[in-house]
Amino acid sequence: MNNNFTIEKINRELNNKIISCVDLIKDCIKKIKSDNLNDFITIFENDSIEQAQKIDEKIKSGKKLELLEGVPIAIKDNILVKDHKTTAGSKMLSNYVASYDAYVIKKLKQSGVIILGKTNMDEFAMGSSNETSFFGPVLNPHDRKRVSGGSSGGSAVSVASGHCAVALGSDTSGSIRQPASFCGVCGLKPSYGRISRNGLISLASSFDQIGPIANSSLDCAILFNVIVGKDDDDATNLNTKKVNIRNIKSKIKNITIGIPKNFDNFVTDKNILESFDKLIKDLRGAKIKIKEINMSFIDEALAAYCIIQPAESSSNLAKYDGFRYGFDSKVYDSLDDAYKKNRTMGMGDEVKRRILIGNYVLSSGYKEAYYNRAMLVQGDIKNKLNEIFKNVDFIITPTTPTKAFKIGEKLKDPLKMYFSDIFTVSASIADIPAISIPLKSNDLPIGLQIMGKYMDEENVLKLAWNLEKNFINK
Ligand code: GLN
């Protein structure tokens, strides 16, 4: 299924005239349509072919292409691309056309990539299966009866199915890593503050980060380098450097990897444990130091997230009332009624559930009991992780407690659905980088998560590259 698109391969084949860019883009679009996995909400058919023609002219004129020129990319539909619809998977924004480019999109456009379109996602990025999307679920290409994961399900499927070479997703508590894991691709959640959120439709602003999804950790690194940078329009964006690709592609030495004690209590799939254990055995065999660590706060991290995230979302989503933009039901008879009808009819059940929870945990009398305590738990977890990282360089876990589950299996049970983030949420709570890369599996894909020190994406990518090369793809 995976046609092994890599950035370097596309660049080589375009430059050597093995493929033309127009054919490449047309093939991608044809495949998106014939596979029918519902991974795209909008396809930029004319724009992308027009851009590909320009790339082909450049090659014809004897010029060499830069690494990313002509590379097809898909963008999660909560990232603004000027003059195109940006729906966030919601009826509320189903006709909203972005009036400016997100910071990351400006950067991508400068690099010469071809944006193929916008990918399907859980509504406002709330979900772990893509089933909350107004546009319907995305099907998993490994088994069409199963979910893609979420909320960046469309982006993960588009890469896994060879509909594009790379994609952007967003991750608040696992939305890049979990679908990457379910679909057998790589996905990086950067440290909080590393990538500008300007032009990203907010879910929970203190956790949201945009990140790359690709067929290899190397492509994640290449794409990361395009979108990283200082953006004065995002006050939480820090001035950080690109990662060093040459270093990432070198042998990793003298490292200690931490594995949480009793993490297997959370894993319900035997295959995941077998695959993970086999990797640990191989790592030990290669004399890599493995240390057991105490992360008994794993479930507290999820609990804290389930308070803080709705609190922030309820506030972030208050602006969607259908007046200036967004869904207008046109069936109200007073101002109050308009708010009620536009928001009731424009938003799905999961979104409404989170708004209710968020307003509840922030309301007078409950804020102290819920929101404030969740913030204290977050601080405590950050401290504990800082302590852990004094003794280890990385922490690895499976990315998810299960493989891709059946469509409909968890939709009626929100707690089961939220549990999908059990391994991914700690990195979000603690602002640290984490990547998911595919582990060996005999049927459905399994993901390995590597968490690293704050702002240490370079070493996280380096370990991922080393593991892919020496242990996983061997
Ligand atoms: N499963 C998470 C949630 O529903 C995913 C959030 C995210 O990372 N965007 O909150």
Tab-separated table of C-alpha atoms and ligand atoms in Angstrom:
chain	number	residue	atom	x	y	z
A	1	MET	CA	0.000	0.000	0.000
A	2	ASN	CA	2.715	2.404	0.981
A	3	ASN	CA	4.418	3.491	-2.188
A	4	ASN	CA	7.512	4.572	-0.269
A	5	PHE	CA	7.368	8.215	-1.139
A	6	THR	CA	10.292	9.992	0.422
A	7	ILE	CA	11.284	13.585	-0.126
A	8	GLU	CA	14.739	12.667	-1.399
A	9	LYS	CA	13.375	10.056	-3.812
A	10	ILE	CA	10.853	12.478	-5.320
A	11	ASN	CA	13.529	15.143	-5.639
A	12	ARG	CA	15.896	12.722	-7.360
A	13	GLU	CA	13.259	11.407	-9.746
A	14	LEU	CA	12.050	14.885	-10.678
A	15	ASN	CA	15.552	16.202	-11.227
A	16	ASN	CA	16.538	13.145	-13.277
A	17	LYS	CA	13.333	13.430	-15.314
A	18	ILE	CA	12.222	9.922	-14.302
A	19	ILE	CA	8.821	11.380	-13.504
A	20	SER	CA	7.248	14.690	-14.395
A	21	CYS	CA	5.760	16.759	-11.633
A	22	VAL	CA	2.410	17.019	-13.415
A	23	ASP	CA	2.189	13.222	-13.657
A	24	LEU	CA	3.173	12.880	-10.012
A	25	ILE	CA	0.463	15.271	-8.862
A	26	LYS	CA	-2.168	13.836	-11.202
A	27	ASP	CA	-1.381	10.309	-9.968
A	28	CYS	CA	-1.771	11.423	-6.365
A	29	ILE	CA	-5.135	13.039	-7.072
A	30	LYS	CA	-6.329	10.016	-9.033
A	31	LYS	CA	-5.380	7.737	-6.162
A	32	ILE	CA	-7.067	9.952	-3.554
A	33	LYS	CA	-10.279	9.689	-5.553
A	34	SER	CA	-10.137	5.994	-6.405
A	35	ASP	CA	-9.092	4.815	-2.921
A	36	ASN	CA	-12.069	6.608	-1.435
A	37	LEU	CA	-10.752	6.637	2.129
A	38	ASN	CA	-12.286	10.056	2.875
A	39	ASP	CA	-8.899	11.442	3.913
A	40	PHE	CA	-9.336	14.761	2.066
A	41	ILE	CA	-12.017	17.378	2.672
A	42	THR	CA	-10.766	19.640	-0.129
A	43	ILE	CA	-8.452	18.818	-3.039
A	44	PHE	CA	-6.642	21.745	-4.677
A	45	GLU	CA	-6.834	20.083	-8.066
A	46	ASN	CA	-6.296	23.007	-10.436
A	47	ASP	CA	-3.866	24.936	-8.246
A	48	SER	CA	-1.634	21.948	-7.660
A	49	ILE	CA	-1.478	20.919	-11.311
A	50	GLU	CA	-0.734	24.510	-12.319
A	51	GLN	CA	2.107	24.614	-9.811
A	52	ALA	CA	3.404	21.271	-11.071
A	53	GLN	CA	3.509	22.658	-14.624
A	54	LYS	CA	5.783	25.452	-13.423
A	55	ILE	CA	8.046	22.911	-11.742
A	56	ASP	CA	8.251	20.913	-14.971
A	57	GLU	CA	9.113	24.069	-16.919
A	58	LYS	CA	11.912	24.791	-14.494
A	59	ILE	CA	13.358	21.316	-14.981
A	60	LYS	CA	13.007	21.624	-18.748
A	61	SER	CA	14.956	24.861	-18.661
A	62	GLY	CA	17.882	22.919	-17.186
A	63	LYS	CA	17.621	24.198	-13.609
A	64	LYS	CA	17.875	21.858	-10.630
A	65	LEU	CA	15.067	21.718	-8.096
A	66	GLU	CA	15.557	22.435	-4.424
A	67	LEU	CA	14.852	19.497	-2.122
A	68	LEU	CA	11.191	20.263	-1.481
A	69	GLU	CA	10.151	21.747	-4.803
A	70	GLY	CA	7.286	19.787	-6.305
A	71	VAL	CA	6.837	17.526	-3.281
A	72	PRO	CA	3.108	16.890	-2.673
A	73	ILE	CA	1.931	17.707	0.836
A	74	ALA	CA	-1.446	17.494	2.586
A	75	ILE	CA	-2.536	19.923	5.301
A	76	LYS	CA	-4.836	19.171	8.215
A	77	ASP	CA	-8.000	21.185	7.817
A	78	ASN	CA	-7.484	23.251	10.969
A	79	ILE	CA	-4.483	25.066	9.446
A	80	LEU	CA	-5.352	28.142	7.401
A	81	VAL	CA	-4.438	28.208	3.718
A	82	LYS	CA	-5.424	31.542	2.208
A	83	ASP	CA	-8.429	31.553	-0.145
A	84	HIS	CA	-9.263	27.927	0.599
A	85	LYS	CA	-11.883	26.413	2.823
A	86	THR	CA	-10.688	25.602	6.359
A	87	THR	CA	-13.381	23.640	8.155
A	88	ALA	CA	-11.699	22.130	11.235
A	89	GLY	CA	-13.942	19.155	10.465
A	90	SER	CA	-16.964	21.100	11.697
A	91	LYS	CA	-20.315	22.080	10.244
A	92	MET	CA	-19.720	25.397	12.009
A	93	LEU	CA	-16.875	26.224	9.608
A	94	SER	CA	-17.942	24.109	6.644
A	95	ASN	CA	-18.062	27.178	4.386
A	96	TYR	CA	-15.314	29.227	5.991
A	97	VAL	CA	-12.650	30.455	3.587
A	98	ALA	CA	-9.345	31.442	5.183
A	99	SER	CA	-8.319	35.042	4.657
A	100	TYR	CA	-4.628	34.501	5.404
A	101	ASP	CA	-1.954	31.814	5.454
A	102	ALA	CA	-0.865	30.219	8.709
A	103	TYR	CA	2.802	30.879	9.511
A	104	VAL	CA	3.677	27.277	8.651
A	105	ILE	CA	1.897	27.594	5.304
A	106	LYS	CA	3.881	30.721	4.431
A	107	LYS	CA	7.035	28.754	5.166
A	108	LEU	CA	5.876	25.776	3.115
A	109	LYS	CA	4.996	27.963	0.149
A	110	GLN	CA	8.507	29.437	0.227
A	111	SER	CA	9.968	25.921	0.114
A	112	GLY	CA	8.192	25.064	-3.159
A	113	VAL	CA	6.115	22.105	-1.919
A	114	ILE	CA	2.805	21.556	-3.654
A	115	ILE	CA	-0.192	21.697	-1.348
A	116	LEU	CA	-2.563	19.018	-2.601
A	117	GLY	CA	-5.404	19.863	-0.286
A	118	LYS	CA	-6.859	19.818	3.206
A	119	THR	CA	-7.309	16.657	5.201
A	120	ASN	CA	-10.191	15.323	7.215
A	121	MET	CA	-10.017	15.466	10.997
A	122	ASP	CA	-12.077	15.078	14.146
A	123	GLU	CA	-14.262	18.109	14.712
A	124	PHE	CA	-12.083	20.905	16.129
A	125	ALA	CA	-9.450	18.167	16.700
A	126	MET	CA	-11.532	16.562	19.436
A	127	GLY	CA	-11.313	12.840	19.065
A	128	SER	CA	-9.107	9.798	18.591
A	129	SER	CA	-10.803	8.119	15.661
A	130	ASN	CA	-11.835	10.782	13.146
A	131	GLU	CA	-15.419	9.762	13.718
A	132	THR	CA	-16.433	13.133	15.152
A	133	SER	CA	-15.777	14.846	11.807
A	134	PHE	CA	-18.768	16.521	10.166
A	135	PHE	CA	-17.408	15.023	6.944
A	136	GLY	CA	-17.537	11.426	8.154
A	137	PRO	CA	-14.830	9.045	9.349
A	138	VAL	CA	-11.557	8.454	7.554
A	139	LEU	CA	-11.003	4.791	6.733
A	140	ASN	CA	-7.820	3.027	7.746
A	141	PRO	CA	-6.027	1.868	4.574
A	142	HIS	CA	-4.840	-1.300	6.348
A	143	ASP	CA	-8.427	-2.339	7.074
A	144	ARG	CA	-11.278	-0.178	5.866
A	145	LYS	CA	-13.518	-1.284	8.715
A	146	ARG	CA	-11.146	0.314	11.195
A	147	VAL	CA	-10.542	3.896	12.253
A	148	SER	CA	-7.624	5.975	11.066
A	149	GLY	CA	-7.000	7.349	14.530
A	150	GLY	CA	-7.393	11.019	15.233
A	151	SER	CA	-7.623	13.760	15.231
A	152	SER	CA	-5.136	14.080	12.328
A	153	GLY	CA	-6.549	10.924	10.721
A	154	GLY	CA	-6.793	12.360	7.222
A	155	SER	CA	-3.163	13.476	7.253
A	156	ALA	CA	-1.904	10.106	8.501
A	157	VAL	CA	-3.970	8.174	5.953
A	158	SER	CA	-2.922	10.446	3.107
A	159	VAL	CA	0.747	9.650	3.787
A	160	ALA	CA	0.158	5.948	4.504
A	161	SER	CA	-1.777	5.537	1.258
A	162	GLY	CA	0.703	7.327	-0.975
A	163	HIS	CA	-1.753	10.136	-1.664
A	164	CYS	CA	1.019	12.585	-0.854
A	165	ALA	CA	4.595	12.414	0.391
A	166	VAL	CA	4.243	14.264	3.668
A	167	ALA	CA	1.551	16.012	5.675
A	168	LEU	CA	1.018	18.427	8.514
A	169	GLY	CA	-1.088	17.544	11.515
A	170	SER	CA	-1.663	19.094	14.902
A	171	ASP	CA	-1.225	17.439	18.265
A	172	THR	CA	-2.779	18.487	21.547
A	173	SER	CA	-2.555	15.197	23.413
A	174	GLY	CA	-1.716	12.682	20.723
A	175	SER	CA	-3.451	13.760	17.534
A	176	ILE	CA	-0.350	13.388	15.367
A	177	ARG	CA	1.213	10.387	17.092
A	178	GLN	CA	-1.864	8.189	17.560
A	179	PRO	CA	-3.105	8.274	13.928
A	180	ALA	CA	0.500	7.912	12.728
A	181	SER	CA	0.710	4.784	14.864
A	182	PHE	CA	-2.625	3.394	13.615
A	183	CYS	CA	-1.643	3.974	9.984
A	184	GLY	CA	2.001	2.851	10.065
A	185	VAL	CA	3.704	6.202	9.459
A	186	CYS	CA	5.912	8.602	11.473
A	187	GLY	CA	4.570	11.645	13.278
A	188	LEU	CA	6.351	14.206	15.421
A	189	LYS	CA	4.830	16.396	18.107
A	190	PRO	CA	7.317	19.196	18.693
A	191	SER	CA	8.026	20.794	22.075
A	192	TYR	CA	5.429	23.383	23.010
A	193	GLY	CA	6.508	26.747	21.634
A	194	ARG	CA	8.732	25.379	18.912
A	195	ILE	CA	6.315	25.824	15.991
A	196	SER	CA	4.134	28.901	15.510
A	197	ARG	CA	0.425	28.341	16.122
A	198	ASN	CA	-0.487	31.431	14.145
A	199	GLY	CA	-3.199	30.294	11.725
A	200	LEU	CA	-3.941	27.065	13.564
A	201	ILE	CA	-7.551	26.816	14.729
A	202	SER	CA	-7.170	26.378	18.475
A	203	LEU	CA	-8.284	23.391	20.451
A	204	ALA	CA	-6.390	23.925	23.715
A	205	SER	CA	-3.884	26.707	23.167
A	206	SER	CA	-1.471	25.679	25.910
A	207	PHE	CA	-0.949	22.241	24.334
A	208	ASP	CA	-1.561	22.633	20.581
A	209	GLN	CA	1.441	22.137	18.309
A	210	ILE	CA	1.651	21.650	14.555
A	211	GLY	CA	3.945	18.860	13.415
A	212	PRO	CA	4.988	16.692	10.471
A	213	ILE	CA	3.670	13.273	9.419
A	214	ALA	CA	5.795	11.332	6.933
A	215	ASN	CA	7.040	7.936	5.813
A	216	SER	CA	10.303	8.268	7.728
A	217	SER	CA	11.763	10.136	10.661
A	218	LEU	CA	14.158	11.786	8.215
A	219	ASP	CA	11.266	13.295	6.267
A	220	CYS	CA	9.743	14.449	9.548
A	221	ALA	CA	13.044	16.203	10.267
A	222	ILE	CA	13.172	17.822	6.825
A	223	LEU	CA	9.618	19.100	7.130
A	224	PHE	CA	10.181	20.228	10.714
A	225	ASN	CA	13.053	22.386	9.485
A	226	VAL	CA	10.766	24.126	7.011
A	227	ILE	CA	8.147	25.110	9.578
A	228	VAL	CA	10.347	25.945	12.581
A	229	GLY	CA	11.239	29.604	13.072
A	230	LYS	CA	10.485	32.686	15.098
A	231	ASP	CA	7.045	34.141	14.494
A	232	ASP	CA	6.320	37.393	16.290
A	233	ASP	CA	2.599	36.869	15.771
A	234	ASP	CA	2.543	33.950	18.204
A	235	ALA	CA	3.554	35.092	21.680
A	236	THR	CA	4.243	31.513	22.787
A	237	ASN	CA	6.577	30.787	19.867
A	238	LEU	CA	10.207	30.664	20.905
A	239	ASN	CA	13.216	31.470	18.848
A	240	THR	CA	14.746	28.067	18.133
A	241	LYS	CA	17.049	26.680	15.492
A	242	LYS	CA	16.523	24.038	12.857
A	243	VAL	CA	17.655	20.498	13.623
A	244	ASN	CA	20.937	19.297	12.152
A	245	ILE	CA	20.076	16.643	9.567
A	246	ARG	CA	23.645	15.399	9.279
A	247	ASN	CA	23.734	14.776	13.023
A	248	ILE	CA	20.369	13.004	12.909
A	249	LYS	CA	21.777	10.627	10.297
A	250	SER	CA	24.765	9.671	12.436
A	251	LYS	CA	25.226	6.901	14.955
A	252	ILE	CA	23.718	7.586	18.344
A	253	LYS	CA	26.120	6.874	21.207
A	254	ASN	CA	26.134	6.597	25.001
A	255	ILE	CA	22.449	6.907	25.535
A	256	THR	CA	20.166	5.686	28.286
A	257	ILE	CA	16.576	4.888	27.464
A	258	GLY	CA	13.906	4.870	30.152
A	259	ILE	CA	10.939	2.517	30.150
A	260	PRO	CA	8.061	3.178	32.540
A	261	LYS	CA	7.500	0.483	35.149
A	262	ASN	CA	4.181	-1.353	34.758
A	263	PHE	CA	3.282	0.463	31.547
A	264	ASP	CA	2.056	-2.870	30.238
A	265	ASN	CA	-0.924	-2.681	32.599
A	266	PHE	CA	-2.410	-0.203	30.162
A	267	VAL	CA	-1.777	-2.226	27.014
A	268	THR	CA	-4.639	-4.452	25.976
A	269	ASP	CA	-3.140	-5.805	22.760
A	270	LYS	CA	-0.754	-8.730	23.226
A	271	ASN	CA	0.912	-8.101	19.889
A	272	ILE	CA	1.923	-4.608	20.932
A	273	LEU	CA	3.648	-5.945	24.033
A	274	GLU	CA	5.427	-8.694	22.083
A	275	SER	CA	6.668	-6.255	19.495
A	276	PHE	CA	7.802	-3.752	22.122
A	277	ASP	CA	9.516	-6.461	24.218
A	278	LYS	CA	11.342	-7.725	21.157
A	279	LEU	CA	12.702	-4.238	20.501
A	280	ILE	CA	13.874	-3.913	24.125
A	281	LYS	CA	15.612	-7.248	23.857
A	282	ASP	CA	17.359	-6.172	20.655
A	283	LEU	CA	18.379	-2.862	22.203
A	284	ARG	CA	19.820	-4.626	25.251
A	285	GLY	CA	21.595	-7.006	22.884
A	286	ALA	CA	23.178	-4.003	21.196
A	287	LYS	CA	24.385	-2.800	24.627
A	288	ILE	CA	22.097	0.196	24.745
A	289	LYS	CA	21.391	1.101	28.374
A	290	ILE	CA	17.776	0.554	29.375
A	291	LYS	CA	16.531	1.817	32.710
A	292	GLU	CA	13.213	1.246	34.382
A	293	ILE	CA	11.630	4.520	35.454
A	294	ASN	CA	8.674	5.429	37.610
A	295	MET	CA	5.937	7.156	35.629
A	296	SER	CA	3.090	6.281	37.971
A	297	PHE	CA	1.547	9.637	37.003
A	298	ILE	CA	0.604	8.408	33.510
A	299	ASP	CA	-3.095	8.183	34.303
A	300	GLU	CA	-3.023	11.431	36.296
A	301	ALA	CA	-1.687	13.144	33.174
A	302	LEU	CA	-4.730	11.982	31.256
A	303	ALA	CA	-7.069	13.079	34.055
A	304	ALA	CA	-5.466	16.539	34.196
A	305	TYR	CA	-5.722	16.837	30.425
A	306	CYS	CA	-9.410	15.933	30.548
A	307	ILE	CA	-9.959	19.015	32.729
A	308	ILE	CA	-7.532	21.563	31.273
A	309	GLN	CA	-8.275	20.847	27.624
A	310	PRO	CA	-12.082	21.318	27.805
A	311	ALA	CA	-11.539	24.408	29.959
A	312	GLU	CA	-9.401	25.979	27.245
A	313	SER	CA	-11.602	24.692	24.426
A	314	SER	CA	-14.796	26.073	25.917
A	315	SER	CA	-13.166	29.465	25.933
A	316	ASN	CA	-11.571	29.111	22.472
A	317	LEU	CA	-14.830	27.965	20.895
A	318	ALA	CA	-16.956	30.731	22.417
A	319	LYS	CA	-16.294	32.854	19.340
A	320	TYR	CA	-18.218	30.543	17.019
A	321	ASP	CA	-21.656	32.073	17.033
A	322	GLY	CA	-22.461	32.274	13.313
A	323	PHE	CA	-22.624	36.073	13.244
A	324	ARG	CA	-19.363	37.248	11.744
A	325	TYR	CA	-18.575	33.894	10.210
A	326	GLY	CA	-19.492	30.281	10.717
A	327	PHE	CA	-22.766	28.410	10.487
A	328	ASP	CA	-25.868	30.613	10.645
A	329	SER	CA	-29.045	28.602	11.275
A	330	LYS	CA	-31.249	31.603	10.355
A	331	VAL	CA	-34.092	30.145	12.422
A	332	TYR	CA	-33.897	32.247	15.604
A	333	ASP	CA	-36.218	34.864	16.998
A	334	SER	CA	-33.954	36.658	19.482
A	335	LEU	CA	-30.277	37.188	20.137
A	336	ASP	CA	-30.167	34.518	22.847
A	337	ASP	CA	-32.036	32.132	20.612
A	338	ALA	CA	-29.557	32.797	17.805
A	339	TYR	CA	-26.605	31.815	20.002
A	340	LYS	CA	-28.437	28.704	21.087
A	341	LYS	CA	-29.556	27.574	17.634
A	342	ASN	CA	-26.384	28.439	15.703
A	343	ARG	CA	-24.172	26.682	18.220
A	344	THR	CA	-26.501	23.745	18.819
A	345	MET	CA	-26.958	23.084	15.129
A	346	GLY	CA	-23.428	23.983	14.044
A	347	MET	CA	-21.513	21.739	16.430
A	348	GLY	CA	-21.397	17.991	16.994
A	349	ASP	CA	-21.977	16.050	20.205
A	350	GLU	CA	-18.342	15.648	21.249
A	351	VAL	CA	-17.686	19.358	20.860
A	352	LYS	CA	-20.759	20.197	22.913
A	353	ARG	CA	-19.713	17.710	25.588
A	354	ARG	CA	-16.329	19.424	25.924
A	355	ILE	CA	-17.851	22.897	26.018
A	356	LEU	CA	-20.154	21.773	28.826
A	357	ILE	CA	-17.316	20.157	30.773
A	358	GLY	CA	-15.089	23.177	30.196
A	359	ASN	CA	-17.652	25.660	31.416
A	360	TYR	CA	-18.380	23.465	34.413
A	361	VAL	CA	-14.768	23.086	35.552
A	362	LEU	CA	-14.205	26.827	35.200
A	363	SER	CA	-17.368	27.965	36.920
A	364	SER	CA	-17.316	29.594	40.298
A	365	GLY	CA	-17.011	27.085	43.109
A	366	TYR	CA	-15.792	24.296	40.804
A	367	LYS	CA	-12.740	26.008	39.399
A	368	GLU	CA	-10.775	25.440	42.601
A	369	ALA	CA	-11.840	21.822	42.794
A	370	TYR	CA	-11.143	20.960	39.177
A	371	TYR	CA	-9.214	23.417	37.019
A	372	ASN	CA	-6.829	24.686	39.680
A	373	ARG	CA	-6.100	21.186	40.905
A	374	ALA	CA	-5.506	19.947	37.384
A	375	MET	CA	-2.979	22.769	36.933
A	376	LEU	CA	-1.207	21.656	40.114
A	377	VAL	CA	-1.089	18.089	38.830
A	378	GLN	CA	0.380	19.389	35.566
A	379	GLY	CA	3.126	21.223	37.460
A	380	ASP	CA	3.869	18.138	39.501
A	381	ILE	CA	4.154	15.955	36.389
A	382	LYS	CA	6.501	18.462	34.740
A	383	ASN	CA	8.750	18.358	37.818
A	384	LYS	CA	8.729	14.595	37.914
A	385	LEU	CA	9.601	14.324	34.242
A	386	ASN	CA	12.438	16.814	34.704
A	387	GLU	CA	13.801	14.558	37.446
A	388	ILE	CA	13.443	11.476	35.240
A	389	PHE	CA	15.334	13.195	32.413
A	390	LYS	CA	18.299	13.706	34.748
A	391	ASN	CA	18.819	9.940	34.573
A	392	VAL	CA	17.714	9.038	31.064
A	393	ASP	CA	17.975	10.675	27.648
A	394	PHE	CA	14.740	9.279	26.248
A	395	ILE	CA	11.592	7.506	27.330
A	396	ILE	CA	10.022	4.927	25.088
A	397	THR	CA	6.571	3.364	25.222
A	398	PRO	CA	4.137	1.945	22.720
A	399	THR	CA	2.337	4.933	21.187
A	400	THR	CA	-1.102	3.491	21.911
A	401	PRO	CA	-2.647	0.842	24.167
A	402	THR	CA	-4.424	-0.810	21.206
A	403	LYS	CA	-4.072	-1.106	17.455
A	404	ALA	CA	-6.586	0.652	15.188
A	405	PHE	CA	-10.021	-0.277	16.527
A	406	LYS	CA	-13.224	-0.877	14.587
A	407	ILE	CA	-15.304	2.060	13.395
A	408	GLY	CA	-18.088	2.573	15.935
A	409	GLU	CA	-16.379	0.528	18.652
A	410	LYS	CA	-15.676	3.393	21.065
A	411	LEU	CA	-17.907	6.148	19.817
A	412	LYS	CA	-20.549	5.657	22.492
A	413	ASP	CA	-18.015	5.498	25.328
A	414	PRO	CA	-16.043	8.751	25.611
A	415	LEU	CA	-13.847	7.489	28.447
A	416	LYS	CA	-12.670	4.526	26.367
A	417	MET	CA	-11.992	6.929	23.522
A	418	TYR	CA	-10.017	9.337	25.753
A	419	PHE	CA	-7.960	6.398	27.007
A	420	SER	CA	-6.390	6.175	23.528
A	421	ASP	CA	-4.113	9.037	24.635
A	422	ILE	CA	-2.813	7.313	27.763
A	423	PHE	CA	0.797	7.113	26.488
A	424	THR	CA	0.855	10.276	24.401
A	425	VAL	CA	-0.647	12.799	26.798
A	426	SER	CA	2.317	13.034	29.227
A	427	ALA	CA	4.528	14.659	26.589
A	428	SER	CA	1.787	17.216	25.935
A	429	ILE	CA	1.305	17.941	29.627
A	430	ALA	CA	5.073	18.444	29.993
A	431	ASP	CA	5.646	20.405	26.729
A	432	ILE	CA	8.294	17.923	25.552
A	433	PRO	CA	8.874	16.499	22.055
A	434	ALA	CA	7.669	13.023	21.123
A	435	ILE	CA	7.620	11.020	17.923
A	436	SER	CA	5.764	7.895	16.857
A	437	ILE	CA	7.498	5.556	14.427
A	438	PRO	CA	6.179	2.239	13.108
A	439	LEU	CA	7.298	-0.886	14.954
A	440	LYS	CA	7.373	-4.287	13.293
A	441	SER	CA	3.953	-5.867	13.268
A	442	ASN	CA	2.431	-8.943	11.668
A	443	ASP	CA	-0.909	-7.356	10.832
A	444	LEU	CA	-2.181	-3.887	11.743
A	445	PRO	CA	0.473	-1.204	12.367
A	446	ILE	CA	1.971	-0.645	15.808
A	447	GLY	CA	3.677	2.577	16.903
A	448	LEU	CA	6.696	3.169	19.101
A	449	GLN	CA	6.769	6.479	20.928
A	450	ILE	CA	10.041	8.216	21.781
A	451	MET	CA	9.842	11.150	24.185
A	452	GLY	CA	12.815	13.418	24.635
A	453	LYS	CA	14.011	16.368	26.670
A	454	TYR	CA	12.357	19.755	26.215
A	455	MET	CA	13.450	21.272	22.879
A	456	ASP	CA	15.585	18.241	22.062
A	457	GLU	CA	13.811	17.291	18.830
A	458	GLU	CA	17.192	16.717	17.222
A	459	ASN	CA	18.075	13.785	19.450
A	460	VAL	CA	14.547	12.384	19.375
A	461	LEU	CA	14.782	12.331	15.575
A	462	LYS	CA	18.287	10.939	15.764
A	463	LEU	CA	17.202	8.017	17.938
A	464	ALA	CA	14.190	7.449	15.666
A	465	TRP	CA	16.458	7.383	12.607
A	466	ASN	CA	18.869	4.980	14.315
A	467	LEU	CA	16.089	2.655	15.428
A	468	GLU	CA	14.483	2.615	11.970
A	469	LYS	CA	17.822	1.831	10.362
A	470	ASN	CA	19.320	-0.675	12.780
A	471	PHE	CA	16.421	-2.343	14.537
A	472	ILE	CA	13.059	-1.835	12.890
A	473	ASN	CA	13.612	-1.868	9.140
A	474	LYS	CA	16.537	-4.288	9.282
B	1	GLN	N1	-7.780	12.498	21.709
B	1	GLN	C1	-7.491	13.870	21.995
B	1	GLN	C2	-8.733	14.612	22.323
B	1	GLN	O1	-9.774	14.240	21.864
B	1	GLN	C3	-6.822	14.443	20.813
B	1	GLN	C4	-6.602	15.884	20.938
B	1	GLN	C5	-5.557	16.328	20.000
B	1	GLN	O2	-4.410	15.947	20.158
B	1	GLN	N2	-5.940	17.204	19.098
B	1	GLN	O3	-8.678	15.570	23.048
